[in-house]
Structure formats: structure tokens, C-alpha cells
Amino acid sequence: MQAKLREHIEKIVPLTDDEFAFVSRFFSVKKFRKHQFLIQKGDPKVYSFFINSGLLKLVYTDDSEKEHIVSFAMEDWWESDYYAFFTQTEATMSLECLEDTEVLCFSFEDYKNLCSGLQKMEHFFLEKANWGFLSSQRRIISAMAYSSKERYEQFLKQYPSLIQRIPKSLIASYLGVSRETLSRLSS
């Protein structure tokens, strides 16, 4: 599992063996079963997760108890309720396993210590945050300006491996369409 993390980090910054030994001290391995929550709305402390194996969904539940799927996260991705993580406030979203999942996780304090202890990691997380920001902007524009069909085609193009792993009802929810509409779009 640590080798996968190192390979992931080294796509952006090279690490010596000593540097990676320092990095790996901040991460804990956790295993979760399908339908278990890594984060639940209201949790007082939120962690950040690197997904080694499995599939997750990040969900915001509104005041009328309607679930809105914010994102899916699979192997080699990072996920959390980042607002709660960085502001050190209660979770506003839930993170649930769609498959049995294994992650590496760290706390906000670990994140700060890791970044202050190794500038390369600060650069790594800045790059990851920039790409996450770009992805969020794309998703917002897609929701505002694209038709249901265009959003579905964009999803297929961006995440071809997810189409077989995620139930159609969840894809429909992510795209903001009904299950029936998704069936029409996919036929």
C-alpha cells in the first residue's frame, strides 16, 4: 500500500527513501466494508483519504433530507469533506463506501506537520488542490450550461471505468437527472 502512495506522489515530486519514510509516518491504513461511512455529517473531526482500493461517494444531504452526490472517488484519488478538514469544523457531508475500500488517511495536524517538515509535500498538495479546483469548476459549468445528454457524455468520457462500478441510480443522481432519463440517454 505504501508503494502505491509513493508512486502516486512521485508523479509530481521525486522522493528519496528517507523523505518517503518521513512521509509515510503520517498515514494510517484503514479498511472499510461496502456501505460503511468514512465520514458522516456532523462528525467533529474529519480526515483526508488516499484511496488504495475501492470506490467512495461524497454526499451532501440538504435540509429536506435529499442526497446530492458531490463526487465519486476511486483508486489513486484523494477524498474528504475538505471544507470541514481545512476549517476544522464538523463534517457537512458524508463519505460512504460503494465497495470494500482500503485507504491511507491523515489528520489536519498531520497534514500541517507533513507540509512544514517537507516542502516537496507542500508542493505536491498544492498541485493536487489545483487539479481539484479545475475539476470542480468543470463540474459547476457542466451543471449550469450543459444538457443532460452532454453531462452524461462528459461523464462517460471522463470516467469510463466507473460506468461498470456505479449503479445507474447513483450516476443519475450525480448528473442531476432521473433514473428514467438516464436510461433514455444510455440507450
Short mmCIF file of C-alpha atoms in Angstrom, two decimals:
data_model
loop_
_atom_site.label_atom_id
_atom_site.label_comp_id
_atom_site.label_asym_id
_atom_site.label_seq_id
_atom_site.Cartn_x
_atom_site.Cartn_y
_atom_site.Cartn_z
CA MET A 1 0.00 0.00 0.00
CA GLN A 2 2.84 2.40 0.82
CA ALA A 3 4.40 1.70 -2.60
CA LYS A 4 1.20 2.87 -4.28
CA LEU A 5 1.26 6.10 -2.29
CA ARG A 6 4.91 6.70 -3.17
CA GLU A 7 4.25 6.08 -6.86
CA HIS A 8 1.30 8.50 -6.69
CA ILE A 9 3.33 11.26 -5.02
CA GLU A 10 6.29 10.77 -7.35
CA LYS A 11 4.11 11.57 -10.36
CA ILE A 12 4.50 15.15 -9.09
CA VAL A 13 7.58 15.27 -6.83
CA PRO A 14 10.53 12.86 -6.53
CA LEU A 15 11.29 11.50 -3.06
CA THR A 16 14.37 9.93 -1.58
CA ASP A 17 13.92 6.83 0.59
CA ASP A 18 14.45 8.95 3.71
CA GLU A 19 11.89 11.52 2.55
CA PHE A 20 9.33 8.81 1.86
CA ALA A 21 10.00 7.24 5.27
CA PHE A 22 9.20 10.66 6.76
CA VAL A 23 6.01 10.99 4.64
CA SER A 24 4.72 7.51 5.45
CA ARG A 25 4.86 8.17 9.22
CA PHE A 26 1.86 10.50 8.88
CA PHE A 27 -0.50 7.99 7.27
CA SER A 28 -2.67 5.29 8.86
CA VAL A 29 -4.15 2.34 6.98
CA LYS A 30 -7.91 1.85 7.36
CA LYS A 31 -10.21 -0.74 5.84
CA PHE A 32 -13.95 -0.29 5.34
CA ARG A 33 -16.73 -2.55 4.08
CA LYS A 34 -19.27 -1.65 1.42
CA HIS A 35 -21.88 0.81 2.86
CA GLN A 36 -19.65 1.86 5.75
CA PHE A 37 -19.01 5.56 6.26
CA LEU A 38 -15.57 7.12 6.45
CA ILE A 39 -17.19 10.45 7.28
CA GLN A 40 -20.72 11.18 8.46
CA LYS A 41 -22.38 14.57 8.51
CA GLY A 42 -21.80 16.08 11.95
CA ASP A 43 -18.55 14.21 12.68
CA PRO A 44 -16.41 16.51 14.83
CA LYS A 45 -13.09 15.52 13.23
CA VAL A 46 -12.55 14.85 9.54
CA TYR A 47 -9.60 13.08 7.91
CA SER A 48 -8.27 13.19 4.36
CA PHE A 49 -8.12 9.88 2.50
CA PHE A 50 -5.95 8.45 -0.26
CA ILE A 51 -7.86 5.56 -1.84
CA ASN A 52 -5.70 2.49 -2.29
CA SER A 53 -8.56 0.25 -3.40
CA GLY A 54 -12.32 0.59 -3.60
CA LEU A 55 -14.87 3.21 -4.52
CA LEU A 56 -16.47 6.01 -2.49
CA LYS A 57 -19.22 8.60 -2.90
CA LEU A 58 -19.21 12.03 -1.27
CA VAL A 59 -22.75 13.18 -0.48
CA TYR A 60 -24.32 16.41 0.72
CA THR A 61 -27.74 15.96 2.34
CA ASP A 62 -29.92 19.07 2.28
CA ASP A 63 -32.47 20.20 4.90
CA SER A 64 -35.23 18.17 3.23
CA GLU A 65 -33.01 15.04 3.51
CA LYS A 66 -32.40 14.89 -0.25
CA GLU A 67 -28.98 13.47 -1.09
CA HIS A 68 -26.79 15.26 -3.64
CA ILE A 69 -23.77 13.31 -4.88
CA VAL A 70 -20.84 15.70 -4.97
CA SER A 71 -18.28 13.23 -6.30
CA PHE A 72 -17.12 9.68 -6.69
CA ALA A 73 -13.57 8.66 -5.75
CA MET A 74 -11.68 5.55 -6.77
CA GLU A 75 -8.17 4.13 -6.57
CA ASP A 76 -5.32 6.64 -6.67
CA TRP A 77 -7.64 9.56 -5.77
CA TRP A 78 -7.94 11.72 -2.65
CA GLU A 79 -11.25 12.49 -0.98
CA SER A 80 -12.67 14.20 2.08
CA ASP A 81 -15.14 16.84 3.19
CA TYR A 82 -12.43 19.39 2.52
CA TYR A 83 -14.36 22.33 3.94
CA ALA A 84 -14.57 20.55 7.30
CA PHE A 85 -11.00 19.25 7.01
CA PHE A 86 -9.38 22.64 6.37
CA THR A 87 -11.62 24.71 8.65
CA GLN A 88 -11.52 22.08 11.41
CA THR A 89 -15.30 22.18 11.75
CA GLU A 90 -17.98 19.47 11.82
CA ALA A 91 -18.50 17.46 8.65
CA THR A 92 -21.17 18.87 6.35
CA MET A 93 -21.03 15.86 4.02
CA SER A 94 -20.82 12.10 4.25
CA LEU A 95 -18.30 9.79 2.59
CA GLU A 96 -19.59 6.27 2.01
CA CYS A 97 -18.08 3.11 0.55
CA LEU A 98 -19.69 1.78 -2.63
CA GLU A 99 -17.27 -1.16 -2.49
CA ASP A 100 -14.99 -2.63 0.15
CA THR A 101 -12.32 0.04 0.45
CA GLU A 102 -8.79 0.43 1.78
CA VAL A 103 -7.39 3.90 2.39
CA LEU A 104 -4.45 5.75 3.83
CA CYS A 105 -5.60 8.65 5.98
CA PHE A 106 -4.19 11.56 7.93
CA SER A 107 -5.49 14.33 10.17
CA PHE A 108 -5.25 18.06 9.56
CA GLU A 109 -2.50 18.27 12.16
CA ASP A 110 -0.58 15.53 10.32
CA TYR A 111 -1.11 17.42 7.06
CA LYS A 112 0.34 20.62 8.52
CA ASN A 113 3.31 18.78 10.06
CA LEU A 114 3.97 16.89 6.84
CA CYS A 115 3.93 20.08 4.74
CA SER A 116 6.08 22.06 7.17
CA GLY A 117 8.52 19.15 7.52
CA LEU A 118 8.97 18.54 3.80
CA GLN A 119 8.44 21.37 1.33
CA LYS A 120 8.09 18.89 -1.53
CA MET A 121 4.84 17.68 0.04
CA GLU A 122 3.52 21.21 0.26
CA HIS A 123 4.15 21.48 -3.49
CA PHE A 124 2.50 18.08 -4.05
CA PHE A 125 -0.66 19.06 -2.19
CA LEU A 126 -0.79 22.43 -3.96
CA GLU A 127 -0.73 20.63 -7.32
CA LYS A 128 -3.46 18.22 -6.18
CA ALA A 129 -5.58 21.13 -4.91
CA ASN A 130 -5.16 22.99 -8.21
CA TRP A 131 -6.35 19.98 -10.19
CA GLY A 132 -9.25 19.51 -7.78
CA PHE A 133 -10.21 23.16 -8.21
CA LEU A 134 -10.15 22.82 -12.01
CA SER A 135 -12.30 19.70 -11.80
CA SER A 136 -14.81 21.48 -9.55
CA GLN A 137 -15.05 24.39 -11.98
CA ARG A 138 -15.68 21.98 -14.86
CA ARG A 139 -18.44 20.29 -12.86
CA ILE A 140 -20.10 23.62 -11.99
CA ILE A 141 -20.02 24.78 -15.61
CA SER A 142 -21.37 21.42 -16.73
CA ALA A 143 -24.30 21.70 -14.29
CA MET A 144 -25.07 25.26 -15.36
CA ALA A 145 -24.57 25.11 -19.11
CA TYR A 146 -24.81 21.55 -20.44
CA SER A 147 -27.84 19.47 -21.33
CA SER A 148 -28.49 16.15 -19.60
CA LYS A 149 -27.15 14.32 -22.63
CA GLU A 150 -23.98 16.44 -22.69
CA ARG A 151 -23.40 15.86 -18.94
CA TYR A 152 -23.83 12.11 -19.43
CA GLU A 153 -21.44 12.05 -22.40
CA GLN A 154 -18.91 14.08 -20.42
CA PHE A 155 -19.19 11.62 -17.50
CA LEU A 156 -18.60 8.66 -19.85
CA LYS A 157 -15.58 10.36 -21.39
CA GLN A 158 -14.01 11.44 -18.09
CA TYR A 159 -14.74 8.29 -16.07
CA PRO A 160 -15.14 5.30 -18.42
CA SER A 161 -14.11 2.78 -15.76
CA LEU A 162 -16.77 3.97 -13.31
CA ILE A 163 -19.77 3.21 -15.53
CA GLN A 164 -19.49 -0.52 -14.71
CA ARG A 165 -18.86 0.03 -11.00
CA ILE A 166 -21.57 2.51 -10.06
CA PRO A 167 -25.32 1.75 -10.04
CA LYS A 168 -27.23 3.74 -12.65
CA SER A 169 -29.39 5.32 -9.95
CA LEU A 170 -26.27 6.91 -8.40
CA ILE A 171 -24.97 8.09 -11.78
CA ALA A 172 -28.38 9.67 -12.41
CA SER A 173 -28.22 11.43 -9.04
CA TYR A 174 -24.68 12.68 -9.74
CA LEU A 175 -25.80 14.05 -13.11
CA GLY A 176 -28.95 15.60 -11.67
CA VAL A 177 -31.36 13.56 -13.78
CA SER A 178 -33.97 10.90 -13.08
CA ARG A 179 -33.19 7.20 -13.48
CA GLU A 180 -35.62 7.11 -16.41
CA THR A 181 -33.83 9.99 -18.14
CA LEU A 182 -30.50 8.25 -17.67
CA SER A 183 -31.95 5.08 -19.22
CA ARG A 184 -33.03 7.09 -22.28
CA LEU A 185 -29.61 8.76 -22.52
CA SER A 186 -27.73 5.48 -22.28
CA SER A 187 -29.79 3.62 -24.89
#
